[in-house]
C-alpha positions as CSV (number, residue, x, y, z in Angstrom):
1,M,0.2,0.1,0.6
2,G,1.3,3.8,-0.6
3,T,0.8,6.9,1.3
4,P,-1.9,7.0,2.7
5,R,-5.8,8.9,2.1
6,L,-6.8,11.4,4.7
7,L,-9.8,12.8,6.3
8,L,-9.7,15.4,8.8
9,V,-13.4,16.4,10.4
10,H,-12.8,19.5,12.7
11,A,-15.5,21.0,14.1
12,H,-14.1,24.8,14.0
13,P,-11.5,26.6,11.8
14,D,-8.4,26.9,13.8
15,D,-8.8,23.0,15.1
16,E,-7.7,22.2,12.3
17,S,-4.4,24.3,12.4
18,L,-3.9,24.0,16.0
19,W,-4.3,19.6,17.0
20,T,-3.5,18.3,13.6
21,G,-1.3,21.3,11.3
22,G,1.6,19.8,11.7
23,L,0.3,16.2,10.7
24,T,-1.5,17.6,7.5
25,A,1.9,19.5,6.1
26,R,3.9,16.8,6.6
27,H,1.9,14.4,5.0
28,V,0.9,16.5,1.9
29,D,4.5,17.7,1.5
30,S,5.3,13.9,1.5
31,G,3.3,14.0,-1.8
32,G,-0.3,12.6,0.5
33,E,-3.6,13.1,-0.3
34,A,-5.6,15.2,2.7
35,D,-8.7,16.5,2.6
36,L,-10.4,18.6,5.6
37,V,-14.1,18.5,6.4
38,M,-15.1,21.7,8.7
39,C,-18.8,21.1,10.5
40,T,-19.4,24.4,11.3
41,W,-19.5,28.0,9.8
42,A,-20.6,28.5,6.3
43,E,-19.1,29.7,3.0
44,G,-18.6,32.7,2.3
45,T,-17.7,33.7,5.9
46,V,-14.9,36.3,7.5
47,R,-13.4,32.6,9.3
48,H,-14.3,30.5,6.1
49,R,-12.3,32.9,4.3
50,E,-9.3,32.9,6.7
51,L,-9.7,28.9,6.8
52,T,-8.7,28.9,3.6
53,D,-5.9,31.0,4.1
54,A,-4.8,28.3,6.9
55,V,-4.8,25.3,4.5
56,G,-3.2,26.9,1.6
57,I,-0.3,27.3,4.3
58,L,-0.8,23.8,5.5
59,G,-0.1,22.4,1.9
60,M,-3.8,21.2,1.5
61,P,-4.2,20.6,-2.2
62,R,-8.2,21.4,-2.2
63,P,-10.7,23.6,-0.3
64,P,-11.9,23.0,2.7
65,I,-15.4,20.5,2.8
66,M,-17.9,23.1,4.8
67,L,-21.3,20.9,6.0
68,G,-22.4,24.6,7.0
69,Y,-23.9,24.5,10.1
70,A,-23.6,27.4,13.2
71,D,-21.2,27.1,15.9
72,D,-22.5,26.4,18.8
73,R,-21.6,29.8,20.5
74,R,-21.9,32.2,17.4
75,P,-24.8,32.2,15.6
76,E,-23.8,34.3,13.1
77,S,-21.2,31.5,11.8
78,A,-23.9,30.4,9.8
79,P,-27.6,32.4,10.1
80,D,-30.3,30.9,9.5
81,T,-29.1,27.5,10.0
82,E,-29.0,24.7,13.3
83,R,-26.6,24.3,15.2
84,L,-24.4,21.4,14.6
85,C,-25.1,19.9,17.8
86,A,-29.5,20.6,17.1
87,A,-29.5,19.8,14.0
88,P,-31.1,16.4,12.8
89,F,-28.0,13.9,13.6
90,D,-28.7,11.1,10.8
91,D,-29.0,13.5,8.2
92,Q,-25.5,14.7,9.1
93,V,-24.2,11.0,9.3
94,R,-25.4,11.0,5.4
95,A,-23.8,13.6,4.6
96,L,-20.6,13.0,6.0
97,T,-20.7,9.6,4.7
98,K,-21.4,11.1,1.4
99,H,-18.1,12.7,1.3
100,I,-16.3,10.0,2.7
101,R,-17.9,6.8,0.3
102,E,-16.5,9.6,-2.4
103,L,-13.0,10.8,-1.0
104,Q,-12.1,7.0,-0.5
105,P,-10.0,8.0,2.8
106,D,-7.8,5.1,4.3
107,I,-7.4,7.0,7.2
108,V,-10.1,9.5,9.2
109,V,-9.0,12.0,11.6
110,T,-10.8,14.2,14.7
111,Y,-10.9,14.5,18.0
112,D,-11.3,12.1,21.2
113,A,-14.4,11.3,22.6
114,L,-14.2,14.0,24.7
115,G,-13.5,16.7,22.4
116,I,-10.0,17.2,23.6
117,Y,-11.2,19.3,26.1
118,G,-15.1,19.0,26.5
119,H,-16.8,21.3,23.8
120,P,-20.0,19.8,22.6
121,D,-18.8,21.1,19.3
122,H,-16.5,18.6,19.2
123,V,-17.4,15.9,20.7
124,H,-20.2,15.9,18.1
125,A,-18.0,15.8,15.6
126,H,-16.4,13.2,17.4
127,R,-19.4,11.5,17.1
128,L,-20.6,12.3,13.9
129,A,-17.4,11.2,12.1
130,V,-17.6,7.8,14.2
131,A,-21.2,6.5,13.1
132,A,-20.0,8.4,9.2
133,V,-17.4,5.9,9.5
134,D,-19.7,3.2,10.1
135,A,-22.0,4.0,8.0
136,A,-20.3,4.6,5.0
137,A,-18.6,0.6,5.3
138,S,-22.3,-0.4,5.2
139,H,-24.0,-1.7,1.8
140,K,-27.4,-1.5,3.7
141,L,-26.7,2.6,4.3
142,Y,-27.6,5.7,2.5
143,H,-27.4,3.7,-1.0
144,R,-27.7,7.4,-2.6
145,A,-24.3,8.8,-0.9
146,G,-22.8,6.3,-3.3
147,P,-20.7,3.0,-3.2
148,A,-19.6,1.5,0.4
149,W,-16.3,2.1,1.1
150,R,-14.6,1.0,4.4
151,V,-12.0,3.3,6.2
152,R,-8.9,1.7,8.0
153,S,-8.0,3.7,10.7
154,L,-9.8,6.2,13.2
155,Y,-7.2,8.4,15.0
156,F,-8.3,10.9,17.7
157,A,-6.5,13.9,18.1
158,T,-5.9,13.9,22.2
159,I,-3.5,16.7,24.4
160,P,-1.6,15.0,26.3
161,E,-1.5,15.8,30.6
162,W,1.9,17.3,30.4
163,M,1.0,19.5,27.7
164,M,-2.0,21.1,30.0
165,D,0.4,21.0,32.4
166,L,2.4,23.5,30.6
167,L,-0.5,25.4,29.6
168,A,-3.2,25.6,32.9
169,P,-1.1,28.7,35.0
170,S,-1.3,31.1,32.0
171,L,-4.6,30.3,29.8
172,F,-6.8,28.6,33.2
173,P,-5.4,29.4,36.7
174,E,-8.8,29.9,38.1
175,I,-9.9,26.1,37.5
176,P,-8.5,23.6,39.3
177,R,-6.1,21.3,37.6
178,E,-8.2,18.2,38.3
179,K,-10.3,19.0,36.8
180,L,-8.6,20.0,33.6
181,P,-8.4,17.3,30.4
182,G,-5.4,15.7,29.9
183,T,-5.0,12.1,28.4
184,P,-1.8,9.7,30.5
185,D,0.7,8.9,28.6
186,S,0.5,4.9,28.4
187,D,-3.0,5.6,26.9
188,I,-1.8,7.5,23.7
189,D,-1.1,5.6,20.9
190,L,1.1,7.6,18.6
191,V,2.9,11.1,19.5
192,V,4.7,12.8,16.2
193,D,6.9,14.9,16.2
194,V,6.2,17.9,13.9
195,A,9.2,20.2,15.5
196,D,10.6,21.7,12.2
197,L,7.3,22.2,11.4
198,A,6.4,24.6,14.2
199,D,6.7,27.5,12.6
200,R,4.0,26.5,9.4
201,K,1.9,25.4,11.8
202,K,2.1,28.8,13.8
203,A,1.3,30.9,10.7
204,A,-1.6,28.7,9.9
205,V,-2.9,29.2,13.5
206,V,-2.3,32.6,12.9
207,A,-4.2,33.6,9.9
208,H,-7.4,33.0,11.5
209,R,-7.1,36.4,12.5
210,S,-10.5,37.4,13.7
211,E,-10.4,34.4,15.7
212,A,-6.8,35.2,17.2
213,T,-8.2,38.7,18.5
214,R,-11.7,37.7,20.5
215,S,-10.6,34.2,21.5
216,R,-9.1,34.4,24.9
217,A,-7.6,30.7,24.4
218,I,-5.9,31.3,21.1
219,A,-4.6,35.2,22.5
220,G,-3.9,33.4,25.6
221,F,-1.8,30.9,23.4
222,L,-0.1,33.3,21.3
223,A,1.2,35.5,24.6
224,L,3.2,32.3,25.8
225,P,6.4,33.0,25.5
226,D,8.4,31.3,22.6
227,E,10.0,28.7,24.4
228,I,6.4,27.0,25.4
229,Q,4.6,28.3,22.2
230,D,7.4,25.9,20.6
231,K,7.1,22.8,22.5
232,L,3.1,22.6,22.4
233,L,3.3,23.0,18.7
234,S,5.9,20.6,18.0
235,V,4.4,17.4,18.9
236,E,0.9,16.0,18.4
237,C,-0.7,13.4,20.2
238,Y,-3.6,10.5,18.8
239,Q,-5.0,8.0,19.6
240,R,-5.7,5.3,17.7
241,R,-8.9,2.5,16.4
242,D,-8.1,-0.3,13.9
243,L,-11.2,-0.8,11.7
244,V,-9.7,-4.1,9.8
245,P,-6.6,-5.9,10.5
246,G,-3.9,-4.5,10.8
247,G,-5.5,-0.7,10.3
248,C,-3.3,1.9,9.1
249,E,-0.2,3.8,9.8
250,L,-0.4,7.1,10.1
251,V,2.9,8.4,9.9
C-alpha cells in the first residue's frame, strides 16, 4: 500500500491548524492526499476565508469542505442554519458518509471522545465522524450516497497531560488542575514530532485572525513565551482505532 489518504473532520476553523496542522503539512509535503471537512461556519463568512488561508499554508491541495452548521456559541457563523449539536444527526451522518465514499480515505482523523477539552461541538464532531465511518462501510445504508467504502483506521487527536500542565497556569488559572482534561502517556498511541513544521503550523494558526482577536484561549496561547509555544506546537498526539485487521499507519 502506498501513502494513505487522509480525511480530517473538525468542528471549528483553527482546530485543523492547532491540533493536526503539523501532521497535515508533513503528509501533504510527502506527496500524500488529504482533505478537510469543517462542520461549522458557512462558505463566505470571515472564518471560512481565514480557514482557506490556513489550509493553503499547510499545503492542502483542495479547499475545505464546509458542512455549514452554526457554531454552538456563534450564530453568525451560519445565519438561518441550525447549530451543529441541534441539527438532525441522521442528516449529518448521511452528508459525511457521502464525502467519505466519494473521497475514499484510508484514515479519518478527528478529536478524541472528550473533544480534546470537552467543547460540545468537538464531542459532536467525534461522534459524527465515528458514526459516518461505520455507515460508509455498510452496503445497506444511504444507497444514494455512493458505493460503500471501508476506512482502515480512525485517529483521535488528544491533549497529553504534560501539555495541559504547561497551559494551565497561564490559560486556566482559576480552574483546579484535577478538573482540567489531559490524556496520560499510557493512553496515547502515537506521538508525532512536528518540530520542523512548528513555524508553519503557527502561521496557519495566526491566519485565523478574527479568532486570535476574539478568543481568550487563542490569544492567551499566542501570548505565551516563544519557547513554550514552540514546545506545544512541536508535538501532536493521537489515539488509534483500527477498523480492519492491521489498520493503517498514520506516519
